Short mmCIF file of C-alpha atoms in Angstrom, two decimals:
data_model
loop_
_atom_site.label_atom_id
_atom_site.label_comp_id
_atom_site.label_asym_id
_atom_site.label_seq_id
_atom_site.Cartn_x
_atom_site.Cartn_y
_atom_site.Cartn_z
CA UNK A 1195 14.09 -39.23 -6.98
CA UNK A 1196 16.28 -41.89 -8.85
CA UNK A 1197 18.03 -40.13 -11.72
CA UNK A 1198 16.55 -42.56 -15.10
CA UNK A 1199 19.24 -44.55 -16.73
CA UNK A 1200 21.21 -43.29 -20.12
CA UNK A 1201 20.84 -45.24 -23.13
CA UNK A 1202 24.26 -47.04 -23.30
CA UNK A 1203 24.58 -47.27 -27.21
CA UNK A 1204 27.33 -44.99 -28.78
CA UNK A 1205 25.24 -43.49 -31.15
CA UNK A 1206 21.28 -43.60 -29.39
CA UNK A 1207 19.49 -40.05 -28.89
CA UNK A 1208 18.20 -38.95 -25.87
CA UNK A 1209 15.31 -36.78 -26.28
CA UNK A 1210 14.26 -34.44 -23.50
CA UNK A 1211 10.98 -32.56 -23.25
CA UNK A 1212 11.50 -28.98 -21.41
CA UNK A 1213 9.13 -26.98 -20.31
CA UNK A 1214 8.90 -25.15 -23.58
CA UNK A 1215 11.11 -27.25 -26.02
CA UNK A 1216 11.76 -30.84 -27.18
CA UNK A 1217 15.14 -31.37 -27.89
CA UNK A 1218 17.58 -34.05 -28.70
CA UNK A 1219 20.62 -34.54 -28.64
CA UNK A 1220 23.30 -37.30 -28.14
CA UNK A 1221 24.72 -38.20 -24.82
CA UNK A 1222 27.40 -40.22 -25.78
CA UNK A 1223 29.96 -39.95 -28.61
CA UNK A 1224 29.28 -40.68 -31.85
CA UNK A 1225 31.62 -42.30 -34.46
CA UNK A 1226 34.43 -39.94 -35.47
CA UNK A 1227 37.25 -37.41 -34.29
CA UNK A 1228 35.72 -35.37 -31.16
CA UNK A 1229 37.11 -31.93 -30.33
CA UNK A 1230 37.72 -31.95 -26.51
CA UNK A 1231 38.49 -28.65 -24.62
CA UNK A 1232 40.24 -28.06 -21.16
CA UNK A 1233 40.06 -25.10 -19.29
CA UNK A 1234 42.17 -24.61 -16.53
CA UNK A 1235 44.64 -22.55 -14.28
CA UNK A 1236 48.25 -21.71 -15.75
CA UNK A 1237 51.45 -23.43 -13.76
CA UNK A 1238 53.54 -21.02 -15.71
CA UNK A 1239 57.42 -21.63 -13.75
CA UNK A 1240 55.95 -23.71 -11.47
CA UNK A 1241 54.68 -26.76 -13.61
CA UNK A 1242 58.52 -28.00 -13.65
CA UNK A 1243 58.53 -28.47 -9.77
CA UNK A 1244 56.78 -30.90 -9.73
CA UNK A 1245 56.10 -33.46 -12.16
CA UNK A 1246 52.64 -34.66 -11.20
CA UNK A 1247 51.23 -31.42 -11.08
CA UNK A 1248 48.86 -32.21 -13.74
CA UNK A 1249 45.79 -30.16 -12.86
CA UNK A 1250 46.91 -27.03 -15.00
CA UNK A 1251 47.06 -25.88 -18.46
CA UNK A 1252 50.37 -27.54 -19.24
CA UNK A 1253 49.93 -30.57 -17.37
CA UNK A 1254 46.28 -30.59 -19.07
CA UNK A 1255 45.37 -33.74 -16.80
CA UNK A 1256 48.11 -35.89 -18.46
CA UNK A 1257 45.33 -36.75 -21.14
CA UNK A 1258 47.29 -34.97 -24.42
CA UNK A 1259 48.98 -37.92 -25.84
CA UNK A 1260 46.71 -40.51 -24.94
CA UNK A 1261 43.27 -38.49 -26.90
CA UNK A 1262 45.73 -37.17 -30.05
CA UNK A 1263 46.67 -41.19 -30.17
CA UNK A 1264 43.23 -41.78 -30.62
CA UNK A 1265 42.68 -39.10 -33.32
CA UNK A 1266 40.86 -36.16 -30.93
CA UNK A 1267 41.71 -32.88 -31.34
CA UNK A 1268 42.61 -31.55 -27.33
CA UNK A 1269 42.88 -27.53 -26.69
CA UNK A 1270 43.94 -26.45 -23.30
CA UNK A 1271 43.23 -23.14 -22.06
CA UNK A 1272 43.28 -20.66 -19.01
CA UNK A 1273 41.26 -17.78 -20.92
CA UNK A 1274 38.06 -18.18 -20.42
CA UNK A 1275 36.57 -14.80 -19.95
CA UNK A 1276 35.75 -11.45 -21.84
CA UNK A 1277 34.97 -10.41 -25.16
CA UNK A 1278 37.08 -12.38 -27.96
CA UNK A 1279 38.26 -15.24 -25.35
CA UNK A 1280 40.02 -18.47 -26.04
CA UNK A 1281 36.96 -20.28 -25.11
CA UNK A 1282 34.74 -18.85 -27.00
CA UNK A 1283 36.39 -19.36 -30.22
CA UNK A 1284 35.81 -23.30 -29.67
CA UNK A 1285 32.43 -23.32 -28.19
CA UNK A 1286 30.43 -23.23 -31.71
CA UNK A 1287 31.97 -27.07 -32.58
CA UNK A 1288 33.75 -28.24 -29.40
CA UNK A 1289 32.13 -31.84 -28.10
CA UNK A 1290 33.31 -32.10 -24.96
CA UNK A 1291 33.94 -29.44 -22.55
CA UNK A 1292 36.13 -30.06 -19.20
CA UNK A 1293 36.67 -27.23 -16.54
CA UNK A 1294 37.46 -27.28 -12.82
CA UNK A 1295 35.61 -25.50 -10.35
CA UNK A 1296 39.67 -23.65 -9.22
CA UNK A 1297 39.21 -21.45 -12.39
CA UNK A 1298 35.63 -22.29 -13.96
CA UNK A 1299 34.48 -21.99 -17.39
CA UNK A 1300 31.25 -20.12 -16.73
CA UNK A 1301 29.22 -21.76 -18.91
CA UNK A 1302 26.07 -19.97 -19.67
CA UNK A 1303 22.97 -20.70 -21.11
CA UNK A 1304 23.81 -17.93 -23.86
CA UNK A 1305 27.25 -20.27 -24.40
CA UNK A 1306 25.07 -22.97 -24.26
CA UNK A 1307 22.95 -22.24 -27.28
CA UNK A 1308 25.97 -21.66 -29.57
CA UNK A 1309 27.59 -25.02 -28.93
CA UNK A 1310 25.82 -26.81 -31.41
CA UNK A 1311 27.84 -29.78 -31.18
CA UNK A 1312 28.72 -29.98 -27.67
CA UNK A 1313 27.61 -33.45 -25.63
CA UNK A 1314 29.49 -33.36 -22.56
CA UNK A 1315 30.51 -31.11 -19.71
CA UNK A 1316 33.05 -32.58 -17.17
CA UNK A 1317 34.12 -31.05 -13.63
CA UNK A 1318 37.66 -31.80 -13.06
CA UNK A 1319 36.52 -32.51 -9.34
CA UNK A 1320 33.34 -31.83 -7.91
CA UNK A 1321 31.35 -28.82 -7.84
CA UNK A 1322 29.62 -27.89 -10.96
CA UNK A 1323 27.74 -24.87 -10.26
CA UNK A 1324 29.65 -22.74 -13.08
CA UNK A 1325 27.26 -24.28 -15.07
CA UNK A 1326 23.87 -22.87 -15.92
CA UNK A 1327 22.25 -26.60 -15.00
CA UNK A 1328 19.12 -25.61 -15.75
CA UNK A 1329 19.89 -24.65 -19.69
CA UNK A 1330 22.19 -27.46 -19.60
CA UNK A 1331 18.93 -30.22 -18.87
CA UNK A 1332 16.68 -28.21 -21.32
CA UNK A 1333 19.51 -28.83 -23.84
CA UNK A 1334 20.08 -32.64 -23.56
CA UNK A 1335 23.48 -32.40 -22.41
CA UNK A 1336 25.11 -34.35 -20.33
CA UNK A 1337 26.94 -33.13 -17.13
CA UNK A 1338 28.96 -34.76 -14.56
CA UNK A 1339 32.13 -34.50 -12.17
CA UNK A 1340 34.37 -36.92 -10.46
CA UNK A 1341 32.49 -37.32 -7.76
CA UNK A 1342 34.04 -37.87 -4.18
CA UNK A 1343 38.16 -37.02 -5.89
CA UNK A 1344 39.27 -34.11 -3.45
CA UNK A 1345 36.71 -34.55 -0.36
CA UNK A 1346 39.90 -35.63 1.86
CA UNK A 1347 41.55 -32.49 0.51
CA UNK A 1348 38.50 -30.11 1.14
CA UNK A 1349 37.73 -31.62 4.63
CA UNK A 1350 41.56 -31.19 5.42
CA UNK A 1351 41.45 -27.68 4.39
CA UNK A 1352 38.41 -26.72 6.39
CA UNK A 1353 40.35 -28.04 9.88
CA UNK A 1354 43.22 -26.40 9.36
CA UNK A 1355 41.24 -23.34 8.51
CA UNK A 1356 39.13 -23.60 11.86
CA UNK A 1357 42.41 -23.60 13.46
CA UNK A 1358 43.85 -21.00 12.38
CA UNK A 1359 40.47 -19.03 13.57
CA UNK A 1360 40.59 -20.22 16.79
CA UNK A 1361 43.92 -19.98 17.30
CA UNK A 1362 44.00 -16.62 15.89
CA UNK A 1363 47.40 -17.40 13.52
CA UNK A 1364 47.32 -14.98 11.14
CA UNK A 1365 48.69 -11.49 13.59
CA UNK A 1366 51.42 -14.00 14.73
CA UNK A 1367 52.18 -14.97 11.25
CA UNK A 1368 52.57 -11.31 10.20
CA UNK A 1369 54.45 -9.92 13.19
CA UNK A 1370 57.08 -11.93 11.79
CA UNK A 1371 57.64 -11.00 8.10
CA UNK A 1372 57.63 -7.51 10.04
CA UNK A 1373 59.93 -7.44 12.79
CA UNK A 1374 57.13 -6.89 14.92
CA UNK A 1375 57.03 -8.98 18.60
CA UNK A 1376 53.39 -8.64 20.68
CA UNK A 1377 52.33 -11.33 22.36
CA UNK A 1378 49.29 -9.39 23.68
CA UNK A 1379 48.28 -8.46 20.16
CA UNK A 1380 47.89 -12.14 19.39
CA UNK A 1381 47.06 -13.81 22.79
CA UNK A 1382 43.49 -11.42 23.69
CA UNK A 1383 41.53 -13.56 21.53
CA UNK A 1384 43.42 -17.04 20.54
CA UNK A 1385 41.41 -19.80 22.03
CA UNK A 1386 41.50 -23.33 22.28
CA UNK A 1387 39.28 -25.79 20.17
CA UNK A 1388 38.23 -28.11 22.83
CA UNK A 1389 34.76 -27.43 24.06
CA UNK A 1390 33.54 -25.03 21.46
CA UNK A 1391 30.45 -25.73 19.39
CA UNK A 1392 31.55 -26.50 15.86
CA UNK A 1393 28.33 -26.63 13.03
CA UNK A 1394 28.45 -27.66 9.55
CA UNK A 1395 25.86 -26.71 7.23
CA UNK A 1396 25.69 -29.90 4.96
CA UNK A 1397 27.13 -33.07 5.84
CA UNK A 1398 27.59 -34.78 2.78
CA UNK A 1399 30.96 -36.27 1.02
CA UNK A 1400 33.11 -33.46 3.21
CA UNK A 1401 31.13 -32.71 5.97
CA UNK A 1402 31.36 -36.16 7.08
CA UNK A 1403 34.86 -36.19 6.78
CA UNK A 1404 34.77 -33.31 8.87
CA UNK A 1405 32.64 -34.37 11.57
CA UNK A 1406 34.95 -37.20 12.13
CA UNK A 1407 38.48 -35.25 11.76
CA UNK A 1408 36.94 -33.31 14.54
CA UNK A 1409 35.92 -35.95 17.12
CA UNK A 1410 39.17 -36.09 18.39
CA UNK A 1411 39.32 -32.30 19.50
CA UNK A 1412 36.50 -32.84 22.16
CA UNK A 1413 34.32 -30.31 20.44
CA UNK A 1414 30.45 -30.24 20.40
CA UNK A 1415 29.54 -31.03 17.28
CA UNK A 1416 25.80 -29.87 15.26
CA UNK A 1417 24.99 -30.39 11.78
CA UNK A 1418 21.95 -29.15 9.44
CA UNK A 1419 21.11 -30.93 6.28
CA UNK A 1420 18.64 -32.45 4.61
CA UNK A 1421 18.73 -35.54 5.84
CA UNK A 1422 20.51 -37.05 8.67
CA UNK A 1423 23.71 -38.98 8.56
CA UNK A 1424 23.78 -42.61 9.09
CA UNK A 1425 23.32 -43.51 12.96
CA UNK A 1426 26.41 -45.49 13.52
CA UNK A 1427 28.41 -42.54 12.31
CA UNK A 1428 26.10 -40.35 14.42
CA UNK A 1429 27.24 -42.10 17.41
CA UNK A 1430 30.92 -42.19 16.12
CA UNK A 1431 31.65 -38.60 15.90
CA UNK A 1432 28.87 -37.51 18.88
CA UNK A 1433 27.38 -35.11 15.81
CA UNK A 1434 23.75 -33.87 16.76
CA UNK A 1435 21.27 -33.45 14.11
CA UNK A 1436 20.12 -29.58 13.71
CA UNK A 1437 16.41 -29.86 11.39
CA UNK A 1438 16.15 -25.75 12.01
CA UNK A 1439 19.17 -23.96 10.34
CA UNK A 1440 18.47 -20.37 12.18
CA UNK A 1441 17.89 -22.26 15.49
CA UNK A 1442 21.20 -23.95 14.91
CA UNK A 1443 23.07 -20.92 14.34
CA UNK A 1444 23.10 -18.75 17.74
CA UNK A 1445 24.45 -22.11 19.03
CA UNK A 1446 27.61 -21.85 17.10
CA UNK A 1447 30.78 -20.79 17.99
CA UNK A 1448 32.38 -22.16 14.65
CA UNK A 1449 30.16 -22.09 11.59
CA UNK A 1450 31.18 -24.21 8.32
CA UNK A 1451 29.75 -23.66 5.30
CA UNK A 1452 29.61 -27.28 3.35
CA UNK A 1453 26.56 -27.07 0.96
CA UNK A 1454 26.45 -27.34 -3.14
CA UNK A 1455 25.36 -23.81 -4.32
CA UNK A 1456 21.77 -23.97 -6.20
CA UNK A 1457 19.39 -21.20 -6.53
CA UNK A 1458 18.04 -21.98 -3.19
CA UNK A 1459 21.25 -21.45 -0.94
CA UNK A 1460 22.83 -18.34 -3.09
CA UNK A 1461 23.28 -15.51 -1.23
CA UNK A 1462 21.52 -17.66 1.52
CA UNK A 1463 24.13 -15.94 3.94
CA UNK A 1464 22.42 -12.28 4.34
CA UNK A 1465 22.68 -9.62 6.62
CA UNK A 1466 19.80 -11.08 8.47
CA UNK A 1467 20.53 -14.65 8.58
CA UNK A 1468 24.36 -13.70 9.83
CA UNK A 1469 22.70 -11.15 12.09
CA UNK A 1470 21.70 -14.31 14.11
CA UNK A 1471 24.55 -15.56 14.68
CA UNK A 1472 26.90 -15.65 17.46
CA UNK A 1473 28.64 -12.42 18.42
CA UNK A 1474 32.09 -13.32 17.64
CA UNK A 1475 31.61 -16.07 15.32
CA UNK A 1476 34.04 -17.66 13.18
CA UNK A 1477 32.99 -18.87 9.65
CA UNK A 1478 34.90 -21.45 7.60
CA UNK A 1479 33.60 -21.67 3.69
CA UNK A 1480 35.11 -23.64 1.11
CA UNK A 1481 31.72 -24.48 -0.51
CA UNK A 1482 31.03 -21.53 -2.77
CA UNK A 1483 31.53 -17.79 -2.59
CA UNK A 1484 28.32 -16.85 -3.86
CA UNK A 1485 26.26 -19.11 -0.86
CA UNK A 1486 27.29 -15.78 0.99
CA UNK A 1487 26.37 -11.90 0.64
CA UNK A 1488 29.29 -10.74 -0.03
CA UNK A 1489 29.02 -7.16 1.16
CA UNK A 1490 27.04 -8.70 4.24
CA UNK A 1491 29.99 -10.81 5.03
CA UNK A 1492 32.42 -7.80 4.52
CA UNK A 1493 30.26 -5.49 6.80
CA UNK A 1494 30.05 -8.38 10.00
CA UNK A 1495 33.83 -8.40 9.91
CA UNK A 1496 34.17 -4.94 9.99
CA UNK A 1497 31.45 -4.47 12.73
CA UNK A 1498 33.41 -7.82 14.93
CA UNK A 1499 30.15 -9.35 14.90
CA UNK A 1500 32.15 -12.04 12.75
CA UNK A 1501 35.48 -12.21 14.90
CA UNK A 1502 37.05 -14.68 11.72
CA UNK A 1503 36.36 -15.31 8.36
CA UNK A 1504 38.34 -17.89 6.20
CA UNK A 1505 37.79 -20.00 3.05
CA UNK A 1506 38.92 -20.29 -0.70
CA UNK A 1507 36.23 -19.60 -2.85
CA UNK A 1508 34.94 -16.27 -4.04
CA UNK A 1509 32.77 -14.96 -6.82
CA UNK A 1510 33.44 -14.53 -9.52
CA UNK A 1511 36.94 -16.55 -10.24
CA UNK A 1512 39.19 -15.87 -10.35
CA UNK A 1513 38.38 -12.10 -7.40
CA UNK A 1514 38.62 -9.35 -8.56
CA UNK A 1515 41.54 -7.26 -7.27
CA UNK A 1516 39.18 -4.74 -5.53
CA UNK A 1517 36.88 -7.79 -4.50
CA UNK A 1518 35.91 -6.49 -0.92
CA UNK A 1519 36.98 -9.61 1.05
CA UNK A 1520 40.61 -9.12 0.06
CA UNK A 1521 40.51 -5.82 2.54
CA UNK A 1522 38.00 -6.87 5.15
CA UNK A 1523 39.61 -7.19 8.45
CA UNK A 1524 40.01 -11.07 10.77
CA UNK A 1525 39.85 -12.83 7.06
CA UNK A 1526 41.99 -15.86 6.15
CA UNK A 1527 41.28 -16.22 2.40
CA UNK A 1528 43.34 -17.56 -0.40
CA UNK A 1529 42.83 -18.33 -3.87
CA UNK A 1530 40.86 -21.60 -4.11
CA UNK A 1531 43.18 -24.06 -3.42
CA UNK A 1532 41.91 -26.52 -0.99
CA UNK A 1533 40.49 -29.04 -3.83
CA UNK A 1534 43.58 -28.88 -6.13
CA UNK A 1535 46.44 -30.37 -3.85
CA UNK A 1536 48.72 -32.79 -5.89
CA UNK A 1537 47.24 -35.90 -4.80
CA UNK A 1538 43.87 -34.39 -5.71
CA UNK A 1539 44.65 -33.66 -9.16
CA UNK A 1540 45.78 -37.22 -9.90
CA UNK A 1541 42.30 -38.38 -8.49
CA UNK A 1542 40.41 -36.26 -10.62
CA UNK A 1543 42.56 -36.62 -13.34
CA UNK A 1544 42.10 -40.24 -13.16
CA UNK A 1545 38.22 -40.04 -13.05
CA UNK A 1546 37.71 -37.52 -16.15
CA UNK A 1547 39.93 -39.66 -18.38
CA UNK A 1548 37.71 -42.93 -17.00
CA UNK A 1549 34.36 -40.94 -17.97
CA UNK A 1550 36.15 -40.14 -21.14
CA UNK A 1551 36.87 -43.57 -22.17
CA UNK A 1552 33.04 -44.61 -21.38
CA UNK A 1553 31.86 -41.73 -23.33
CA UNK A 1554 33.86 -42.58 -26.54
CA UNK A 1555 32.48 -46.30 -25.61
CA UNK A 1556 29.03 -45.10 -24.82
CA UNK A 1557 29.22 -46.92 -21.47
CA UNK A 1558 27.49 -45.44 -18.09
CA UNK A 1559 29.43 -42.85 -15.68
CA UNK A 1560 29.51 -44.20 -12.68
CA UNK A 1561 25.56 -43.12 -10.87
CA UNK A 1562 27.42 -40.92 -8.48
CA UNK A 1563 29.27 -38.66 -10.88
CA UNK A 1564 26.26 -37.85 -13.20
CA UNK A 1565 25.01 -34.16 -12.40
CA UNK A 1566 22.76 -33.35 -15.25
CA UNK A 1567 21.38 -37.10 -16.96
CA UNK A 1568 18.82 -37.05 -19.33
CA UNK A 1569 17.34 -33.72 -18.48
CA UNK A 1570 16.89 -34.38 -14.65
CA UNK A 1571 19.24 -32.89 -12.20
CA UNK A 1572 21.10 -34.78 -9.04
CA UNK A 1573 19.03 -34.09 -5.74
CA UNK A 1574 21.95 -32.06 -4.26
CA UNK A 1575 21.21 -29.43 -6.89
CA UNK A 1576 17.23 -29.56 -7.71
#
């Protein structure tokens, strides 16, 4: 369903009718001083190596100077959390909120209802399921990322991660760092890539990319969505179209997880659903930690009925120290990381500060980036 268009004047109210509520509120900025707040991940030391490394708290997107020029008041902050937070001090008369799904502002529909003056949530890159969307439409707000900034990254990520699977890296890796030296140990189950049956659950912006990073490696490649890819890109990449997810799955010998988290796919990843899998499978997921049961996911890679499990993303954010898939056995995790690479952060740096400078204009986002838009949400997320 086509998403209906925003008013473009600075100062016109949208009003949306919820299922219980009517309630307006104004989608773009009015006249006036705006109080804008970041939330992101500290550099600390490491913000001096390097000196576009703008995605953090310090670097704050390179937007400081250019919004105080203009008169807005800009707070940056990593804490975000717990009772007496950072963020909440600013949420009763912040306007704008930004966040990035590498440490999210979980923004609630309890956080929700005490922002009285907020207009405007904005993912520093894509992926804005730390919002509750639903509470966000009922509210009138206005949500939206920068769509399509760190797919290369993400799609990058996920191949290497496959690879390092396959090739079973990680033993070697730490045999290493401890004098250890055992072929064997690494060698019983290290495989190569060519000819195994790589599936990616949604084939959107990075699954695409994926698809076609993986032609060259002679693999057979499946894909489940909810629509099928273009035909010309069909043929490019050899990809074959999966409509039944469970019937897809037994097939795999690679499984990749690349689909938005809604209420439909959380914890879509049981113990049942992984119970039909391969024996042996490897799983790559950079999506979202909470697609997958997290205890079920633990269990299968205790059991070897998952043989490898590697991704970036984890609920909550940032894990937990005693989060379970820090100890499982065959995993590959790291913080999430795969969206936030240098040239990443200047892409989706770029696109908030464009968004920024239509919403103080009261011009359109561009139609991709809009998440929540007049009360409706994109089709990725309904």
């Amino acid at each position: 369903m086509a998403m209906k268009q925003v008013a473009c004047s600075a100062i016109k109210a949208v009003t949306y009718s919820g299922p219980s509520s009517v309630l307006t509120r104004q989608l773009h900025a009015s006249p006036g001083s705006k109080k804008i707040v970041g939330v992101f991940y500290k550099a600390n030391e490491y913000f001096t190596k390097n000196p576009n490394f703008v995605g953090c708290v310090e670097g704050a997107l390179g937007l400081r100077q250019w919004l105080e020029s203009q008169g807005h008041q800009y707070i940056v902050t990593d804490d975000k959390d717990g009772l007496d937070c950072e963020l909440d001090k600013h949420i009763p008369d912040l306007h704008v909120l930004i966040s990035t799904p590498f440490h999210p502002a979980y923004v609630t529909a309890e956080r929700i209802k005490k922002a009285k003056n907020l207009q405007l949530l904005l993912t520093a890159g894509i992926g804005s399921d730390h919002v509750d969307l639903k509470a966000a439409a009922e509210a009138g707000l206005t949500v939206a990322e920068v769509t399509g900034s760190n797919v290369v990254s993400v799609a990058e990520d996920e191949l290497m991660r496959i690879l390092i699977l396959v090739r079973n890296f990680l033993p070697g890796y730490h045999q290493v760092i401890t004098g250890d030296w055992n072929v064997a140990g690494i060698a019983y189950r290290a495989y190569d890539l060519e000819g195994k049956t790589v599936g990616t659950i949604g084939a959107g912006r990075i699954g695409k990319l994926l698809l076609q990073r993986l032609k060259p490696f002679n693999c057979n490649l499946l894909y489940h969505d909810r629509v099928k890819i273009d035909l010309e890109l069909e043929k490019q990449t050899g990809a074959k179209f999966e409509e039944d997810l469970d019937a897809m799955l037994p097939k795999c010998d690679v499984i990749v997880v690349n689909t938005p988290l809604t209420e439909k796919t959380r914890g879509m990843f049981n113990k049942d659903r992984i119970a039909k899998m391969k024996k042996g499978v490897l799983i790559v997921n950079n999506a979202r930690g909470a697609i997958m049961d997290t205890q079920a996911v633990a269990d299968a890679c205790s059991s070897g009925h998952i043989a490898g499990y590697s991704g970036d993303v984890w609920f909550p954010q940032p894990a937990p120290k005693d989060h379970p898939w820090r100890y499982m056995p065959n995993q590959a995790m790291t913080p999430h990381i795969s969206g936030t690479t240098i040239d990443a952060q200047l892409r989706y740096a770029a696109g908030v500060k464009d968004m920024l400078e239509r919403y103080f204009k009261g011009e359109e986002f561009p139609a991709q980036n809009y998440i929540v838009k007049e009360g409706e949400l994109a089709p990725q997320y309904r």
